[in-house]
XYZ file of C-alpha atoms in Angstrom:
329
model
C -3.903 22.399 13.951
C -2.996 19.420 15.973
C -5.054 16.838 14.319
C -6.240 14.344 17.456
C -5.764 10.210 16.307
C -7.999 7.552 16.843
C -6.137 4.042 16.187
C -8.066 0.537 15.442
C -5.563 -2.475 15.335
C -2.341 -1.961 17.935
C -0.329 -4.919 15.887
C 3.149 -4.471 14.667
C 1.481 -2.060 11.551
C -0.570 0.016 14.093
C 2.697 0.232 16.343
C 4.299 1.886 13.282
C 1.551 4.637 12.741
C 1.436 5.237 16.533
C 5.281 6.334 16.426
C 5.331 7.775 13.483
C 2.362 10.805 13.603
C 4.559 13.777 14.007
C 4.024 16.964 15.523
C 0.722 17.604 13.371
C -1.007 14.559 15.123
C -1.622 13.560 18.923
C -2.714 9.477 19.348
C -5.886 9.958 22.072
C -7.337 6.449 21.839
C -6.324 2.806 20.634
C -8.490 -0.298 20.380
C -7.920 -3.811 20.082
C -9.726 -6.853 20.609
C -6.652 -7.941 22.260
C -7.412 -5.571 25.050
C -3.701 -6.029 26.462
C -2.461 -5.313 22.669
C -4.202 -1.848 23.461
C -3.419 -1.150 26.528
C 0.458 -2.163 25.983
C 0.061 0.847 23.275
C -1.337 3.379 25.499
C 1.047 2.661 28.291
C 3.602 4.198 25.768
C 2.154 7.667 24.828
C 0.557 10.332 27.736
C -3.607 10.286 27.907
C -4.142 7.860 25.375
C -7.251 6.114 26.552
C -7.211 2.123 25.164
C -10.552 0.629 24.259
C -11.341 -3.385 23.415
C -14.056 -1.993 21.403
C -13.391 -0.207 17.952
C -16.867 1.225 17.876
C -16.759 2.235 21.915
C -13.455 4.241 20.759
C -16.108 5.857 17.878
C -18.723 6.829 20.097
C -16.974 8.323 23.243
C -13.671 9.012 22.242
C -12.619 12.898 20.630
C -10.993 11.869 17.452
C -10.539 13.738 14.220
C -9.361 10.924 12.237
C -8.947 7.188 12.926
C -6.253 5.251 11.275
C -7.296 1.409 10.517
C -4.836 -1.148 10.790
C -6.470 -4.571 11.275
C -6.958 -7.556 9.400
C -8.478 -7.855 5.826
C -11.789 -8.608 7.095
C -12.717 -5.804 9.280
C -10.600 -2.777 7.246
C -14.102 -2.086 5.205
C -16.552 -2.285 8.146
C -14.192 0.067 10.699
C -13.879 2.688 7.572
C -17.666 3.189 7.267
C -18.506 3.349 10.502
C -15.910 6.156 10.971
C -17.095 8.187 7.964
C -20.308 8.091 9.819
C -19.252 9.550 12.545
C -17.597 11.730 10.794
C -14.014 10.977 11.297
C -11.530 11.233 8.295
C -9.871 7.832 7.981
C -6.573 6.599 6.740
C -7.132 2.776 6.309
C -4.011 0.481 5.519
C -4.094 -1.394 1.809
C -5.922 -3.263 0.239
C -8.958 -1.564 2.032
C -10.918 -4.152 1.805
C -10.794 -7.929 0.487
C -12.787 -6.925 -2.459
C -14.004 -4.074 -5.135
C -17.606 -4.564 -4.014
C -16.922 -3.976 -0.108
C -15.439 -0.421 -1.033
C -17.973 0.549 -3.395
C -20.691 1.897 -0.395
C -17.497 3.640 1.383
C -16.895 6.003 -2.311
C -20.550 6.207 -2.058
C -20.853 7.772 1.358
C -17.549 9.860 1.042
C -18.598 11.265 -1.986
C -21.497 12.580 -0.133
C -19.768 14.194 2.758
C -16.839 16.214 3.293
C -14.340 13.457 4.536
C -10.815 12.144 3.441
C -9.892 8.415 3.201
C -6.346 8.001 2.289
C -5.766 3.894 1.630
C -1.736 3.050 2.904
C 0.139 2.460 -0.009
C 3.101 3.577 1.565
C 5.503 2.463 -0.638
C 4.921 5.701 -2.540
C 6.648 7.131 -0.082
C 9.702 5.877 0.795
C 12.830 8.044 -0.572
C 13.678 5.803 -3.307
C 10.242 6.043 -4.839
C 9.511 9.347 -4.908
C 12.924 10.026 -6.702
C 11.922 7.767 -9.294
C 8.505 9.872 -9.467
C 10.390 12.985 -9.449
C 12.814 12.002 -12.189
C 10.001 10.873 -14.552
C 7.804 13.902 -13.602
C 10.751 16.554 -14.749
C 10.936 14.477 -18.278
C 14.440 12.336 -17.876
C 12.389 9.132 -18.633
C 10.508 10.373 -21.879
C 7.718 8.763 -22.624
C 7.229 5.472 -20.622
C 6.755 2.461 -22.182
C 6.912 -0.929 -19.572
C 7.469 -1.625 -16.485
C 8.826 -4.551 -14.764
C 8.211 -5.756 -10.995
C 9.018 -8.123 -8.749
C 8.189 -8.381 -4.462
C 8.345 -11.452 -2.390
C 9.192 -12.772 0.475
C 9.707 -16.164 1.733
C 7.210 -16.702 4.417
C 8.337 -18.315 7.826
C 7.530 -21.685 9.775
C 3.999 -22.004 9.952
C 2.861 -19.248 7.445
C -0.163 -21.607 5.648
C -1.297 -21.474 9.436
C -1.292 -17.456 9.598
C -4.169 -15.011 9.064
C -3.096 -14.594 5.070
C -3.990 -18.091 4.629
C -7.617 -18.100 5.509
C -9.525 -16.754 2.469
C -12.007 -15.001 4.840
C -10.199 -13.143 6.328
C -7.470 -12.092 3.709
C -9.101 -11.907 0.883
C -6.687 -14.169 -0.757
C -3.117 -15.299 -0.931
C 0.195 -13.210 -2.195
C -1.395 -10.910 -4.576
C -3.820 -9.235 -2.601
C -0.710 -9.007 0.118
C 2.099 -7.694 -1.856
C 0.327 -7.523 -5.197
C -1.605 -4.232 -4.306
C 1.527 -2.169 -3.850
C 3.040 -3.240 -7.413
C 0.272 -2.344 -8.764
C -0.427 0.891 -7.627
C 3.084 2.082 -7.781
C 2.090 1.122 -11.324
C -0.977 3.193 -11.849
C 0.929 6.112 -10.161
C 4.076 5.907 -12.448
C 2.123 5.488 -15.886
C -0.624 7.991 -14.350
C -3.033 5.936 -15.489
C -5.672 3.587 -15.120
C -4.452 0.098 -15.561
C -6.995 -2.520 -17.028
C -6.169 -6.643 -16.430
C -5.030 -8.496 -19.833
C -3.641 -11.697 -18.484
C -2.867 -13.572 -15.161
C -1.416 -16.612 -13.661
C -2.198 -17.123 -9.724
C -1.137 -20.665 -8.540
C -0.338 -21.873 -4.954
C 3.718 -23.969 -5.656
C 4.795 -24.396 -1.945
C 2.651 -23.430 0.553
C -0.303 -25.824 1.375
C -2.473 -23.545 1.889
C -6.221 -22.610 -0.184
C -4.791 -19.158 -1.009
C -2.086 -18.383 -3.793
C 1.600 -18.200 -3.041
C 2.429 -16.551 -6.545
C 0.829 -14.611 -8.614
C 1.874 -13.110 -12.137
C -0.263 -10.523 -13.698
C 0.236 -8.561 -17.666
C -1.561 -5.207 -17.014
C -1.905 -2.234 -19.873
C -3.085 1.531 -20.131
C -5.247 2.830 -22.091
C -2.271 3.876 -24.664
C -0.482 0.068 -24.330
C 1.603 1.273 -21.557
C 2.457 -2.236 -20.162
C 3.018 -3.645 -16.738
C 4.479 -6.699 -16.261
C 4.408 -8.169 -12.367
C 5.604 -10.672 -10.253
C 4.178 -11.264 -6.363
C 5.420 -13.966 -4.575
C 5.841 -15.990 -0.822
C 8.558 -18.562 -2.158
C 11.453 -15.529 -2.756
C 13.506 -17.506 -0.634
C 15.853 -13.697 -0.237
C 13.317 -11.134 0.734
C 13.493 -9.015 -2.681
C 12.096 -5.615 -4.068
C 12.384 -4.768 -8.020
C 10.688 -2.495 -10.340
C 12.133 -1.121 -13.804
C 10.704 1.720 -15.306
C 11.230 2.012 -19.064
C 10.984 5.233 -20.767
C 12.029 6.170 -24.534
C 14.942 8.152 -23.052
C 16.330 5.885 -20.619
C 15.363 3.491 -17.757
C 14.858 3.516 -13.533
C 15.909 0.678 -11.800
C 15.048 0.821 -8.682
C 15.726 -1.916 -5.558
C 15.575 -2.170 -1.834
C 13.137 -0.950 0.781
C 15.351 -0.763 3.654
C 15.784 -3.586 6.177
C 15.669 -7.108 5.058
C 14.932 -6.119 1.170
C 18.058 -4.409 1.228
C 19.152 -0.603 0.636
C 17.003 1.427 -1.323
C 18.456 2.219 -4.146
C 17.528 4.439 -7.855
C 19.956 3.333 -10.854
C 18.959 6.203 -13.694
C 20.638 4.647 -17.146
C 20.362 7.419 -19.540
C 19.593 6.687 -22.885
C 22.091 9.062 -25.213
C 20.637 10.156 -28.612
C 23.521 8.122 -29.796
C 22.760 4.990 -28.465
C 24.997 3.092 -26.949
C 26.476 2.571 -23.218
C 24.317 4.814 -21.072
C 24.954 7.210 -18.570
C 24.212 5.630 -14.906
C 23.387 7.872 -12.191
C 23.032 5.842 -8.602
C 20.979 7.108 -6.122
C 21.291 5.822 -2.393
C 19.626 5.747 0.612
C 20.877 3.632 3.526
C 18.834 6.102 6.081
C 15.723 4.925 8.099
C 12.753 4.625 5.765
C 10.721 7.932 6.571
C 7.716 6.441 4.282
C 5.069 6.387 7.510
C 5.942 10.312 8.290
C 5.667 11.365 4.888
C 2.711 9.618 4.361
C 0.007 10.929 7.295
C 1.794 14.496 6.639
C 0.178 14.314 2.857
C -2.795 13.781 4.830
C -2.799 16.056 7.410
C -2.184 18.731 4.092
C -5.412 16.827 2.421
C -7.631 17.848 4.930
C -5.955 21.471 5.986
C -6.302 21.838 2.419
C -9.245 20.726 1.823
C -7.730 18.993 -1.132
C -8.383 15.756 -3.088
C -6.658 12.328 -1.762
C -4.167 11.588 -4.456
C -3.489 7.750 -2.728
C -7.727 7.326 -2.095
C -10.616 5.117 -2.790
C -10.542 5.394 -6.558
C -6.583 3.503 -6.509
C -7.843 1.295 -4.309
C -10.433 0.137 -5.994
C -8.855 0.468 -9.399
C -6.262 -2.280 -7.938
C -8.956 -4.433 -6.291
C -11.093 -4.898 -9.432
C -8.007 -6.299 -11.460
C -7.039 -8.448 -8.112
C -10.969 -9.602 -8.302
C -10.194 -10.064 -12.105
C -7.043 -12.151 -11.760
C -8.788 -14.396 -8.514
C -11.854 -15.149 -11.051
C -9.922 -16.323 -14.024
C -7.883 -18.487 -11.868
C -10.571 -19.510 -9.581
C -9.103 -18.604 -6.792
């Protein structure tokens, strides 16, 4: 089955989905409120029909599932209204600027027979899912901590940007980078992580939103996360260790600007000791955006459960909520 696409935001995210739905998935439609955003976008597939109007695309277009890239603001508003028409949606993180705005979407999925997979695509980039893998076959042990760090350092005129405006974001660094440290967090540990302690503070930027943010996290079993979002990373940087009884992941790069992806496995020996390093590289194009609408396409072939859904979204939003409140933010 060729699955037929429906797009909502033609920006430099949506122009990444557009080119990167496979042979499972045919782009139909494309709306923007920038109308020449859309139409530039159409212009570069066959019969895509571009629309100013996200719900116009809803109601006249022939879509089976509508991927969702705007801003923070609308991401919850354009997912409901596409469940109710009964279009499976992939809609990019955080999925909304809040816990509460997602909680009538899980409502009305869980009524109906409809996928929402949220874009945490980090999960899918090479170097990622080799860390997965090796802690899934056992070399890791049991894991104990793990250690992140993302930033960026903005650009002229970033307290001016979209990010900056609490409306429409949502908030400041951590619900921008912070969602994907988190969840690659949940999906290591497997596990639910629950908020202990936070710091979220605006240094550089003068802006009303946070610039950093530092957040202790912990499983049910003590499993600890320890993470570091940030705009003032002067170098554009990418870190998270993964700590196991047997040995430790560190893994770095995303491609690009953050540098090559890369997976350093230290083995632990029973004897202690100097450890065994195993270096895993991949200086290829990042494949992350394929891989992840092809779990999707699977999801609803399938008829399967969303592993990257609703429930991690909102599992990271309540502790972003959590860490905002405390810091009154």
């Amino acid at each position: 089955m060729k699955f037929k696409i429906g797009l909502v935001g033609c920006g430099f995210i949506g122009k990444k989905r557009a080119a990167s739905l496979g042979d499972r998935g045919e782009l139909v439609a494309c709306a923007d409120l920038n109308f020449a955003s859309a139409q530039e976008l159409a212009s570069k597939y066959a019969n895509v029909i571009p629309f100013n109007s996200w719900l116009e695309m809803l109601n006249k277009a022939d879509i089976d599932i509508v991927i969702v890239s705007t801003l923070h603001d609308s991401l919850a508003e354009i997912t409901l209204n596409s469940l109710t028409k009964q279009k499976h949606v992939l809609v990019e993180k955080p999925a909304a600027r809040s816990r509460k705005e997602l909680l009538p979407i899980l409502n009305y999925s869980q009524t109906s027979n409809l996928k929402v997979h949220v874009g945490f695509n980090h999960r899918y980039h090479r170097s990622i899912q080799k860390a997965k893998s090796l802690i899934n076959d056992g070399f890791l042990g049991e894991l104990m901590f793990i250690r992140g760090r993302y930033g960026h350092g903005g650009r002229i005129g970033y307290e001016k940007e979209w990010r900056a405006e609490k409306s429409i974001s949502g908030g400041g660094e951590l619900i921008d980078q912070g969602p994907h440290l988190i969840d690659l967090s949940q999906w290591f540990f497997g596990s639910k992580l629950k908020y202990l302690s936070s710091v979220v503070d605006t240094y550089y930027w003068d802006m009303m939103v946070d610039d950093n943010a530092f957040l202790t996290l912990q499983t049910e079993k003590g499993q600890t996360s320890f993470l570091h979002v940030s705009c003032t990373e002067w170098k554009n940087t990418f870190s998270l260790e993964i700590y196991g009884k047997k040995g430790k992941l560190n893994l770095s790069g995303l491609g690009g600007s953050y540098g090559i992806e890369r997976v350093c496995h230290y083995n632990n020996p029973p004897e202690m000791g100097p450890p065994e390093t195993i270096i895993y590289e991949y200086p290829m194009m990042d494949n992350s955006w394929n891989s992840e609408i092809n779990e999707f396409y699977d999801d609803i072939s399938l008829d399967r459960k969303v592993d990257c859904g609703l429930e991690s979204a909102i599992n990271v939003l309540e502790i972003i909520d959590k860490a905002y409140k405390v810091n009154n933010y």
